[in-house]
Backbone as a chain_set.jsonl record, in Angstrom:
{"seq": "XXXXXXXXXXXXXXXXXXXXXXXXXXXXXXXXXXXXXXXXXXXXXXXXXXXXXXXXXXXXXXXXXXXXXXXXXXXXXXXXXXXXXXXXXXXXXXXXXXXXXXXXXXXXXXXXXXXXXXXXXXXXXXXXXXXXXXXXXXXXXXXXXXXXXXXXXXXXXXXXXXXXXXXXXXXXXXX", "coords": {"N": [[12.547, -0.869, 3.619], [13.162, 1.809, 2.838], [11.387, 1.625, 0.444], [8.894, 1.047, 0.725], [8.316, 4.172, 2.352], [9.344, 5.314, 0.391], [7.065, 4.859, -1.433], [5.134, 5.969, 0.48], [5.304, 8.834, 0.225], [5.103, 9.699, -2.318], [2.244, 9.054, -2.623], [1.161, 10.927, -0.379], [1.525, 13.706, -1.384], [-0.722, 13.724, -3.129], [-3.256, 13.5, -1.584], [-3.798, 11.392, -0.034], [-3.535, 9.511, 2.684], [-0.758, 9.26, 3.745], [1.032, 6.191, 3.539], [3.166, 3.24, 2.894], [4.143, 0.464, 1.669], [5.793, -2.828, 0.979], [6.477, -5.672, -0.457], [8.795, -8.514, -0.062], [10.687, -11.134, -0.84], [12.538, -13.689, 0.382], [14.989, -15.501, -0.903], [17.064, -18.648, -0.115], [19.731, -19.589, -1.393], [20.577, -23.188, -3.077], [23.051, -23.69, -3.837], [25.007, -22.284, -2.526], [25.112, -20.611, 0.52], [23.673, -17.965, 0.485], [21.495, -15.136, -0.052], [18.874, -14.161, -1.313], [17.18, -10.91, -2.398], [13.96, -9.99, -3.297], [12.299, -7.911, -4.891], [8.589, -7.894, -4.456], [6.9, -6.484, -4.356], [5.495, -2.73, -4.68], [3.882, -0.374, -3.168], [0.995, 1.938, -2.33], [-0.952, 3.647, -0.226], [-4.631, 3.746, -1.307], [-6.829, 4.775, -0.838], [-8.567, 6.849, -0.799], [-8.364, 7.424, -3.397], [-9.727, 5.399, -4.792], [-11.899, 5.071, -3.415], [-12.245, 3.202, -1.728], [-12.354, 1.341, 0.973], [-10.651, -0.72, 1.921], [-8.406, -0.42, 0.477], [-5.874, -0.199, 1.765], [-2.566, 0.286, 1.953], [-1.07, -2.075, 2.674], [-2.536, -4.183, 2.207], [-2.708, -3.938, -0.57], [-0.603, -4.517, -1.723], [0.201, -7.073, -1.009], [-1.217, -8.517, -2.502], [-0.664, -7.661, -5.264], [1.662, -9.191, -5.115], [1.445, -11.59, -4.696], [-0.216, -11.742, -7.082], [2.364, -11.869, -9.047], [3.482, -13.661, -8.406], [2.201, -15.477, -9.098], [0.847, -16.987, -7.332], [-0.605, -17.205, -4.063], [0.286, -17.667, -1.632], [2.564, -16.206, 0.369], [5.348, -17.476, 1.145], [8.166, -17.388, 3.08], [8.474, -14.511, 2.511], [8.385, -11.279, 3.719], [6.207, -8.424, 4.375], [6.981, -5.401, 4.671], [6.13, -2.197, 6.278], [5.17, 1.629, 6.515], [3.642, 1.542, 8.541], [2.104, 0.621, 11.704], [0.071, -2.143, 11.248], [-3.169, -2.729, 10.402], [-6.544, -3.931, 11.603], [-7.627, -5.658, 9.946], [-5.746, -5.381, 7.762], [-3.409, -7.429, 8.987], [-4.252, -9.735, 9.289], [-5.119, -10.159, 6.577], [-2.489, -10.578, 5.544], [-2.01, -12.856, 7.231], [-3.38, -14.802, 6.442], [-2.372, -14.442, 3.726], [0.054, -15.691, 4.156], [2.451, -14.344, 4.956], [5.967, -14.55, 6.328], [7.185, -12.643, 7.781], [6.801, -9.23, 9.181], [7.283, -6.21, 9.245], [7.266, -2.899, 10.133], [6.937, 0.642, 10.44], [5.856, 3.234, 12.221], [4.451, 3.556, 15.267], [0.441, 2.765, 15.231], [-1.454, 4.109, 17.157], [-4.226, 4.34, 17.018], [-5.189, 2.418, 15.64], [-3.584, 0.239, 15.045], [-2.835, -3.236, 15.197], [-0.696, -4.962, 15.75], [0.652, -4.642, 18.216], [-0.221, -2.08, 19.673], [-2.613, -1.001, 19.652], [-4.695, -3.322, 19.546], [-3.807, -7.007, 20.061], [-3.327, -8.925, 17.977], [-1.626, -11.18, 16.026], [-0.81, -12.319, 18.263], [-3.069, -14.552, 18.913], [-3.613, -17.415, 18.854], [-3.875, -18.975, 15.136], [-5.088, -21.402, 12.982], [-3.932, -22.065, 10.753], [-1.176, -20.617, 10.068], [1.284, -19.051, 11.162], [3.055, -15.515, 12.079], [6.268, -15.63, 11.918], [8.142, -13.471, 12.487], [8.159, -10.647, 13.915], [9.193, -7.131, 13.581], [9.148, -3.79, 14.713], [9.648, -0.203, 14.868], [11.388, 0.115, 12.649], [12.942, 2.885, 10.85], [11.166, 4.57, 12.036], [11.021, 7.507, 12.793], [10.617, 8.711, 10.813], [8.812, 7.749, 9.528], [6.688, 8.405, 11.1], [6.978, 11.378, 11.036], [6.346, 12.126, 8.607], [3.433, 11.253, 8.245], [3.008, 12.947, 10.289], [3.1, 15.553, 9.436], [1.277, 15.247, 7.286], [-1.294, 15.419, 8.289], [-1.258, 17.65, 9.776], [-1.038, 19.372, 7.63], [-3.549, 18.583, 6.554], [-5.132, 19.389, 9.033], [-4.91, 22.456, 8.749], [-5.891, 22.705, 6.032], [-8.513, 22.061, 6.129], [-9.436, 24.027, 8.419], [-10.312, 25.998, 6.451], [-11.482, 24.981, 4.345], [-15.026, 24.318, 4.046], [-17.335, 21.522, 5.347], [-19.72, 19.452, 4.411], [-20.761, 17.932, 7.535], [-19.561, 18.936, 8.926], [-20.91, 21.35, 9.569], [-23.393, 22.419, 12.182], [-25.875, 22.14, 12.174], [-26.765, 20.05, 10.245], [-26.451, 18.264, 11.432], [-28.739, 18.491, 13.29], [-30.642, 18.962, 11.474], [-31.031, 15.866, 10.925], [-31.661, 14.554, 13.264], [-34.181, 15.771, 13.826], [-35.877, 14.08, 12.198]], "CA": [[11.667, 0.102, 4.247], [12.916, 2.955, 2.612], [10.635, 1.902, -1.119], [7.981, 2.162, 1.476], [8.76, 5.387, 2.71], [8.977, 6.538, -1.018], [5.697, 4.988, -2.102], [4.092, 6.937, 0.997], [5.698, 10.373, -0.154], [4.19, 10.045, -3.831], [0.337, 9.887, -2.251], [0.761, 12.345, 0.692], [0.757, 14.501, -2.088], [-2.039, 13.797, -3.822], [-4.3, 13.794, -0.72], [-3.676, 10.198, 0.663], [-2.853, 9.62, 3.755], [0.594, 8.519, 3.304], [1.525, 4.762, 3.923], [3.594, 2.882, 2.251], [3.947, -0.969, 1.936], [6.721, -3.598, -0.135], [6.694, -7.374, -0.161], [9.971, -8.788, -0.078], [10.504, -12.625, -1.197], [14.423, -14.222, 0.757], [15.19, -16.839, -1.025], [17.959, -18.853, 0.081], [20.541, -20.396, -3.143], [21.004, -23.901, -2.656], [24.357, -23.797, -4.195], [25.507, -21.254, -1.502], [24.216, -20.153, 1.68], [23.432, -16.731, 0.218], [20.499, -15.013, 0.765], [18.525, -13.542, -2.689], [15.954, -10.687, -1.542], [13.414, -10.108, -4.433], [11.576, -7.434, -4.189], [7.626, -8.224, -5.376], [5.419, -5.378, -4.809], [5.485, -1.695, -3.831], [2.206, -0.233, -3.337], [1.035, 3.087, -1.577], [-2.601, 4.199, 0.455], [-4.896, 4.884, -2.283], [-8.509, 4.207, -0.468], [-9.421, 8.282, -1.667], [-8.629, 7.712, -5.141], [-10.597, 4.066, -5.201], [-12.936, 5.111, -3.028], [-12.693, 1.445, -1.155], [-11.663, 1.222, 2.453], [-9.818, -1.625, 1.811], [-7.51, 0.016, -0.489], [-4.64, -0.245, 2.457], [-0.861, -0.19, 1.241], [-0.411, -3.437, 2.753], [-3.38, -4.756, 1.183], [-2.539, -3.446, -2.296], [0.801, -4.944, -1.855], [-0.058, -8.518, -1.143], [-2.399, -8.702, -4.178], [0.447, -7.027, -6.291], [2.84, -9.677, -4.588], [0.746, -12.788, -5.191], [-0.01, -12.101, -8.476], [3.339, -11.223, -9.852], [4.473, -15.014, -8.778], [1.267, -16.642, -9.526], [0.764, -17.674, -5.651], [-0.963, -16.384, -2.85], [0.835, -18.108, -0.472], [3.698, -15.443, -0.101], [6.097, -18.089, 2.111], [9.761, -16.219, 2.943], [7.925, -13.383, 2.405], [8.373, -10.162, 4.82], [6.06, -7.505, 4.587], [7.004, -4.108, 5.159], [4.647, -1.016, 6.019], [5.785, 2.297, 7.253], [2.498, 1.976, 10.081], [1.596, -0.563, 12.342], [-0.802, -2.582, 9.657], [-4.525, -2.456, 11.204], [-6.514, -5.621, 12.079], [-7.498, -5.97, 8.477], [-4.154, -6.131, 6.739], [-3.059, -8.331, 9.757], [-5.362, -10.619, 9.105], [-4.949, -10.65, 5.174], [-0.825, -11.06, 6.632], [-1.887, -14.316, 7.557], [-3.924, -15.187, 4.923], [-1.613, -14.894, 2.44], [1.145, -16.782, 5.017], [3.742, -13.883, 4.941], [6.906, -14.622, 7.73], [7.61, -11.827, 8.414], [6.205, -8.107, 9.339], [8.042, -5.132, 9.767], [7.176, -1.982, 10.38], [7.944, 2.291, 11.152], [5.535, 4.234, 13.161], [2.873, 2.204, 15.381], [-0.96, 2.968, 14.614], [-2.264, 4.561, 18.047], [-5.528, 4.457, 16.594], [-6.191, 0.599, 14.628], [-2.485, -1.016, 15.445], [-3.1, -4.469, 15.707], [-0.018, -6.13, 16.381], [0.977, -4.401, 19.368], [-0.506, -0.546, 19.807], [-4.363, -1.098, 20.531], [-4.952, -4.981, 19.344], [-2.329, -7.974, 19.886], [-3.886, -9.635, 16.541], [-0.565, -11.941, 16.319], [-0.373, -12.953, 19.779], [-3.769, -14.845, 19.189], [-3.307, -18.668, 17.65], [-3.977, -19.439, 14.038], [-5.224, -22.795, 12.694], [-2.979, -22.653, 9.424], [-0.159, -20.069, 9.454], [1.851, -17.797, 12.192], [4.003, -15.456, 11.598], [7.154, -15.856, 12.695], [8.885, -12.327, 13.141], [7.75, -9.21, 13.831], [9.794, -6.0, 13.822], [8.8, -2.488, 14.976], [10.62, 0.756, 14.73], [12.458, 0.543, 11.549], [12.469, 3.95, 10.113], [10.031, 5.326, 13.255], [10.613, 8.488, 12.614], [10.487, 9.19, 9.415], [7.501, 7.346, 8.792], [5.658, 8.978, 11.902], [6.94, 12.647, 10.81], [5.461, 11.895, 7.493], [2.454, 10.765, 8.904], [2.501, 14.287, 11.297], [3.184, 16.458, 8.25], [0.424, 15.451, 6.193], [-2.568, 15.724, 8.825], [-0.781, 19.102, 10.257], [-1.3, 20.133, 6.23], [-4.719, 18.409, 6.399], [-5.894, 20.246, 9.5], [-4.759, 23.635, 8.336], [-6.488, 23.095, 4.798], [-9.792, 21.906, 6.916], [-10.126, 24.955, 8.539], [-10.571, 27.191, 5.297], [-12.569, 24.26, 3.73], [-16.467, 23.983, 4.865], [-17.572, 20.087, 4.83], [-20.856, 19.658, 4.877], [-21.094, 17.632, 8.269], [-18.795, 19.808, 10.12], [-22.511, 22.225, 10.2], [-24.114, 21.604, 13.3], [-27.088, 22.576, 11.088], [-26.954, 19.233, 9.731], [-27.339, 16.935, 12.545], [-30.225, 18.969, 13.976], [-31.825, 18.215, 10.575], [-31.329, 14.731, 10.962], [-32.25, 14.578, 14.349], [-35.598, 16.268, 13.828], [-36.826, 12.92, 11.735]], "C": [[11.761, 1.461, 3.549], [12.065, 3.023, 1.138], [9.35, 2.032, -0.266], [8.018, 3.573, 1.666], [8.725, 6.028, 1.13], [7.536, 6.276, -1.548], [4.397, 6.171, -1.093], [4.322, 8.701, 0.49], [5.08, 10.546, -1.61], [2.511, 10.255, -2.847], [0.206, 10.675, -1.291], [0.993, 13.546, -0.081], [-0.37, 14.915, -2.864], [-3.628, 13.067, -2.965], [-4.594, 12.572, 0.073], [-3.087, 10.073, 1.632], [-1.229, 8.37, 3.517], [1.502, 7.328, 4.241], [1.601, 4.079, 3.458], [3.869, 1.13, 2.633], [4.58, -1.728, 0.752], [6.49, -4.885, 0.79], [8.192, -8.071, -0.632], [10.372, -10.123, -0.307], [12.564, -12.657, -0.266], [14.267, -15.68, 0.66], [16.981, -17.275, -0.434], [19.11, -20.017, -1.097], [20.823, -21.686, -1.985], [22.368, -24.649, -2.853], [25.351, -23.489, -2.72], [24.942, -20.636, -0.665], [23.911, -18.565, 1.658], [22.469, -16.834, 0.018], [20.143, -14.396, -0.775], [16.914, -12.794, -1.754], [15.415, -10.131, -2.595], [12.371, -9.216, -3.903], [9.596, -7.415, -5.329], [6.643, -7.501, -5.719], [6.016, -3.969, -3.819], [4.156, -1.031, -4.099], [1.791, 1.001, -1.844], [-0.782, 3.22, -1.052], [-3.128, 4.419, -1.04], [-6.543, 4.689, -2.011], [-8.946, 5.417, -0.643], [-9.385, 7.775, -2.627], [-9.664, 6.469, -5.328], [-11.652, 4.159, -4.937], [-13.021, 3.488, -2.534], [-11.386, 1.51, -0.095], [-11.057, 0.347, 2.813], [-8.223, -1.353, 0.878], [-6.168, 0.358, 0.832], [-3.39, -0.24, 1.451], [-0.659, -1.47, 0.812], [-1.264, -4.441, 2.059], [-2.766, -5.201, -0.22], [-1.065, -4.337, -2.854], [1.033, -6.752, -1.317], [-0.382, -8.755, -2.227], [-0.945, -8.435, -4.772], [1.26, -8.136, -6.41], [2.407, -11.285, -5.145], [0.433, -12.922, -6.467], [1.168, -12.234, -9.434], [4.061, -12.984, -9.336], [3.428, -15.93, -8.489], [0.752, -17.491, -8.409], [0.631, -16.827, -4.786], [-0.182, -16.994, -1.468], [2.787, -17.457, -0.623], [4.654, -16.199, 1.356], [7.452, -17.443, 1.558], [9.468, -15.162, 2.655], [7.74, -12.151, 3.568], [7.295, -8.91, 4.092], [6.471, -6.177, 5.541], [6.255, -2.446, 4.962], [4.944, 0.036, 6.832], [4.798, 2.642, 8.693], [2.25, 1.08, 10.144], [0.198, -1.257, 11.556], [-2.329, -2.702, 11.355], [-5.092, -4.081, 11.3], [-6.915, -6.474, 10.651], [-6.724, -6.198, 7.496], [-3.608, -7.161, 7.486], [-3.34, -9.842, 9.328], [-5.16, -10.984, 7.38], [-3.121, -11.659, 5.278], [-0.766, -12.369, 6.658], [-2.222, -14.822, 6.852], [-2.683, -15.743, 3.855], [-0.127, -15.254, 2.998], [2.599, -15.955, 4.477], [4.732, -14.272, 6.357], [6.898, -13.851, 8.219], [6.718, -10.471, 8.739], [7.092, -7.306, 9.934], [7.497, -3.818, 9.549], [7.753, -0.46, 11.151], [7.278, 2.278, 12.14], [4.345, 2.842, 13.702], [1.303, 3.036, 15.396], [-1.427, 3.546, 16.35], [-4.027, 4.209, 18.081], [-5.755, 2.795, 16.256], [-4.622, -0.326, 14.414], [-3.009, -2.02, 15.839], [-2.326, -5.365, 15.918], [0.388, -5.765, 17.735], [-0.153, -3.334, 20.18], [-1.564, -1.102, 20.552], [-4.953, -2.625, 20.108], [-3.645, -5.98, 19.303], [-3.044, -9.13, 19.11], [-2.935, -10.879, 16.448], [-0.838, -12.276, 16.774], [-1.967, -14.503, 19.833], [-3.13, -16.523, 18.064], [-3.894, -18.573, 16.536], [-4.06, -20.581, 13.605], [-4.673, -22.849, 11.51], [-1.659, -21.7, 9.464], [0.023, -19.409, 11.286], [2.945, -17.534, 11.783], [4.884, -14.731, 12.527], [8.063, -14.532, 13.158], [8.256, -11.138, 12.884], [9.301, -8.327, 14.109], [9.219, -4.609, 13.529], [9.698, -1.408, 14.878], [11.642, 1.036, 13.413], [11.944, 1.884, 10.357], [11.231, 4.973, 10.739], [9.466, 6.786, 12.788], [10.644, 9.348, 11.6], [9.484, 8.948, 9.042], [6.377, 8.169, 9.788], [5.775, 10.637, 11.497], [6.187, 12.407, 9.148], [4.128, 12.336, 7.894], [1.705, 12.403, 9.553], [2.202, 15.702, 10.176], [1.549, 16.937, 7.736], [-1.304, 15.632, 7.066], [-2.19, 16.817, 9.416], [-1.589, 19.907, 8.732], [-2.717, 19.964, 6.405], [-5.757, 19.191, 7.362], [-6.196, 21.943, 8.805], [-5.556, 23.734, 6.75], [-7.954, 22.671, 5.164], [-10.062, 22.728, 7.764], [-10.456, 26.005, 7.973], [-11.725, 26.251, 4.678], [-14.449, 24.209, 4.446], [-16.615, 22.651, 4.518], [-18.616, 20.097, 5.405], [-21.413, 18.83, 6.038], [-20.49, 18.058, 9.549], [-19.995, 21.418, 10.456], [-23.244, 21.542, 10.92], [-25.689, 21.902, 12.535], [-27.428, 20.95, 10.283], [-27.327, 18.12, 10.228], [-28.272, 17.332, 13.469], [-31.135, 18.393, 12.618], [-32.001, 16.839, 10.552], [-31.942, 14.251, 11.91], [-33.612, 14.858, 14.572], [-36.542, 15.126, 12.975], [-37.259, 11.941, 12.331]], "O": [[10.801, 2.231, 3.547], [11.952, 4.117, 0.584], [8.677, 3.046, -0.45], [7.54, 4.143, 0.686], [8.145, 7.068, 0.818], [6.854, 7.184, -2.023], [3.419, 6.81, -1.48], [3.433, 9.552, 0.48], [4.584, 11.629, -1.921], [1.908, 11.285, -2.547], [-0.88, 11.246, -1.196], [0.668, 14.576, 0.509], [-0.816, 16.024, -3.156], [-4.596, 12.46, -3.423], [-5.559, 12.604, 0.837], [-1.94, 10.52, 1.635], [-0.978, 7.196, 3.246], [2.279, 7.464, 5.185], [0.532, 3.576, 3.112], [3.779, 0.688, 3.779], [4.154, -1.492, -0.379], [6.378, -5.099, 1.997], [8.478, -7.967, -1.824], [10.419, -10.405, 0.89], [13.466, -11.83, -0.394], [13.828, -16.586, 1.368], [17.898, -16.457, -0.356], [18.882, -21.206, -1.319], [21.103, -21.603, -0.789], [22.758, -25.703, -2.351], [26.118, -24.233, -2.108], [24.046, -19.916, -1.107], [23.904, -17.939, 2.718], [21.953, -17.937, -0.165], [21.124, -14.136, -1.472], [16.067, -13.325, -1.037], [16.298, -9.547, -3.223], [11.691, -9.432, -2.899], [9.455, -7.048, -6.495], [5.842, -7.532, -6.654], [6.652, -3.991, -2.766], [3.493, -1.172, -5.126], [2.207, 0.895, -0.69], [-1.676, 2.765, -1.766], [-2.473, 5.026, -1.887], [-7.348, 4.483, -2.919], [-10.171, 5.306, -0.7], [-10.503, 7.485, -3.053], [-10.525, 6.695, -6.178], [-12.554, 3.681, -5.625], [-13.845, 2.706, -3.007], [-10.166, 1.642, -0.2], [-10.743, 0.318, 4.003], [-7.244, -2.093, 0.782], [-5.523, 1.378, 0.593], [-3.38, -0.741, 0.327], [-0.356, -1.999, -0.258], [-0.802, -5.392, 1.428], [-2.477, -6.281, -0.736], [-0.675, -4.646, -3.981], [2.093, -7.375, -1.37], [0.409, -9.323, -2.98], [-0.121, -9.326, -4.567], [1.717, -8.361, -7.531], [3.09, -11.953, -5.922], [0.674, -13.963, -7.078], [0.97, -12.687, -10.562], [5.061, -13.412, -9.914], [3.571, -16.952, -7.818], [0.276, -18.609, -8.609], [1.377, -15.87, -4.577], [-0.309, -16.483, -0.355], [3.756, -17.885, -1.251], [4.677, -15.614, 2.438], [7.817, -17.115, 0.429], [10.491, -14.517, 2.428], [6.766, -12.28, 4.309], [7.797, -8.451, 3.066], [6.311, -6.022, 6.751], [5.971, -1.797, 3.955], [5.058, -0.296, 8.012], [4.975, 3.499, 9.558], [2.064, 0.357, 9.165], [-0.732, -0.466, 11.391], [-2.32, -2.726, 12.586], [-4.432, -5.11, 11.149], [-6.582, -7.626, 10.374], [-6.878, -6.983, 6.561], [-3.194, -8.059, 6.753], [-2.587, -10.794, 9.127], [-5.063, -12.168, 7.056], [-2.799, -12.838, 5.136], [0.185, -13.043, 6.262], [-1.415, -15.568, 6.298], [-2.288, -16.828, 3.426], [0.828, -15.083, 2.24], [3.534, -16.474, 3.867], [4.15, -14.264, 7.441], [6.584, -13.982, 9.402], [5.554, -10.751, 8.454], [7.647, -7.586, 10.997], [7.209, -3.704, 8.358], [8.601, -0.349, 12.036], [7.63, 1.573, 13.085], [3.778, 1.889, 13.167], [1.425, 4.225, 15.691], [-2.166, 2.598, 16.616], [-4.761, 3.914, 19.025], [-6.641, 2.157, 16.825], [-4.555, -1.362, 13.752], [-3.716, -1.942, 16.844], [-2.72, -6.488, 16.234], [0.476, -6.727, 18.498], [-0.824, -3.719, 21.138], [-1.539, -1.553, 21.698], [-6.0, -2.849, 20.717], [-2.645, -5.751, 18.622], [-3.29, -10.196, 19.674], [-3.532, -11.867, 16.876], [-1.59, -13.114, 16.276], [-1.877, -15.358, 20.714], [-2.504, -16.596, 17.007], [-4.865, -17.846, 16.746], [-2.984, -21.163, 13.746], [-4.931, -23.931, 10.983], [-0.852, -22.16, 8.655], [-0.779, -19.356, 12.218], [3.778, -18.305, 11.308], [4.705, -13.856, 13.375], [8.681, -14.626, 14.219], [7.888, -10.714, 11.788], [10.279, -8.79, 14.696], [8.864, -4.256, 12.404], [10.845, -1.843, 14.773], [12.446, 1.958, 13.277], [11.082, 1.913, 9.479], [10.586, 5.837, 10.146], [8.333, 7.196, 12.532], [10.691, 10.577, 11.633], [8.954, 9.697, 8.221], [5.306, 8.534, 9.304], [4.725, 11.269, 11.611], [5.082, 12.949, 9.111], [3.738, 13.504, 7.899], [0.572, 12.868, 9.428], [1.311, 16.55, 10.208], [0.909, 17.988, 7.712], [-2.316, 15.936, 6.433], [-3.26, 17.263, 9.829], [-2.466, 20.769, 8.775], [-3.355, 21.016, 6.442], [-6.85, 19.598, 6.968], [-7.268, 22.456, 8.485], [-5.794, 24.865, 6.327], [-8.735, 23.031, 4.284], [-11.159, 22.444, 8.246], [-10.868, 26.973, 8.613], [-12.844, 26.738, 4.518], [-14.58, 23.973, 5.647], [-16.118, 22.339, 3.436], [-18.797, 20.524, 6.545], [-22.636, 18.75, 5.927], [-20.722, 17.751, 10.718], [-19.848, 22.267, 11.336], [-23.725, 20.437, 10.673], [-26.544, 21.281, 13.166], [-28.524, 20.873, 9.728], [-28.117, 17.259, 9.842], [-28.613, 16.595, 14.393], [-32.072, 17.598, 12.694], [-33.105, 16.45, 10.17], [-32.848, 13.463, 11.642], [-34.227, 14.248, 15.447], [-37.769, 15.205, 13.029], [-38.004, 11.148, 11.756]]}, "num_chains": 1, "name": "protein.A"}
């Protein structure tokens, strides 16, 4: 959780809302009941710079994860994402048949395993996954999180955007 936590601190500077996301492979040796944890992707918000609203962490970090061992089917695989993943990474989650899910802060807004959708909780005709965990790293990932839209308000009320003029939805309105 904490290479999350660093991939979100690189783009909450450069104007991304900062949320971070690693895929984690645990293999188990069949020599020895030791545990090998491999780590396959780290991968940060970058749906400003792409311009594509799919450009999630957790997204970015499947893809990353699947390609790098030639298989989309990321089995023993934990994702971790410092925000409750939305119903769209959830949903990829299953897709690409990760075990696990862990997560910091939960999503108020587009949480879908617990917060405001129980996405999980619903059956699946090929995959479920088997552990969730919440809270790891809470508040670090939610003060993050508070930081960078505290910064973002305060630099949005010096900025003008051109739909924050009520001047603009009277002109639309008038067609």
């Amino acid at each position: 959780m904490t290479k999350a936590l660093e991939q979100a601190r690189k783009v909450g500077t450069k104007g991304e809302v900062p949320i971070g996301a690693v895929i984690v492979r645990n293999d188990t040796l069949a020599s020895a009941q030791d545990q090998v944890y491999t780590l396959l992707s780290a991968q940060a918000n970058q749906v400003e710079t792409r311009s594509d609203a799919s450009a999630h962490a957790e997204l970015l970090s499947l893809r990353q994860a699947a390609a790098r061992q030639q298989n989309w089917r990321l089995l023993n695989c934990t994702l971790y994402s410092t925000l409750e993943p939305c119903a769209m990474c959830c949903s990829a989650a299953l897709a690409f048949r990760v075990s696990a899910i862990v997560y910091g802060a939960p999503d108020l807004r587009l949480g879908a395993i617990v917060t405001h959708y129980q996405l999980l909780n619903q059956s699946h005709p090929f995959h479920t996954i088997s552990a969730v965990v919440s809270g790891v790293l809470e508040e670090e990932s939610a003060e993050l999180l508070r930081n960078f839209f505290r910064e973002r308000r305060q630099l949005g009320s010096q900025v003008r955007r051109p739909f924050s003029d009520k001047n603009v939805f009277w002109k639309l309105r008038k067609r």
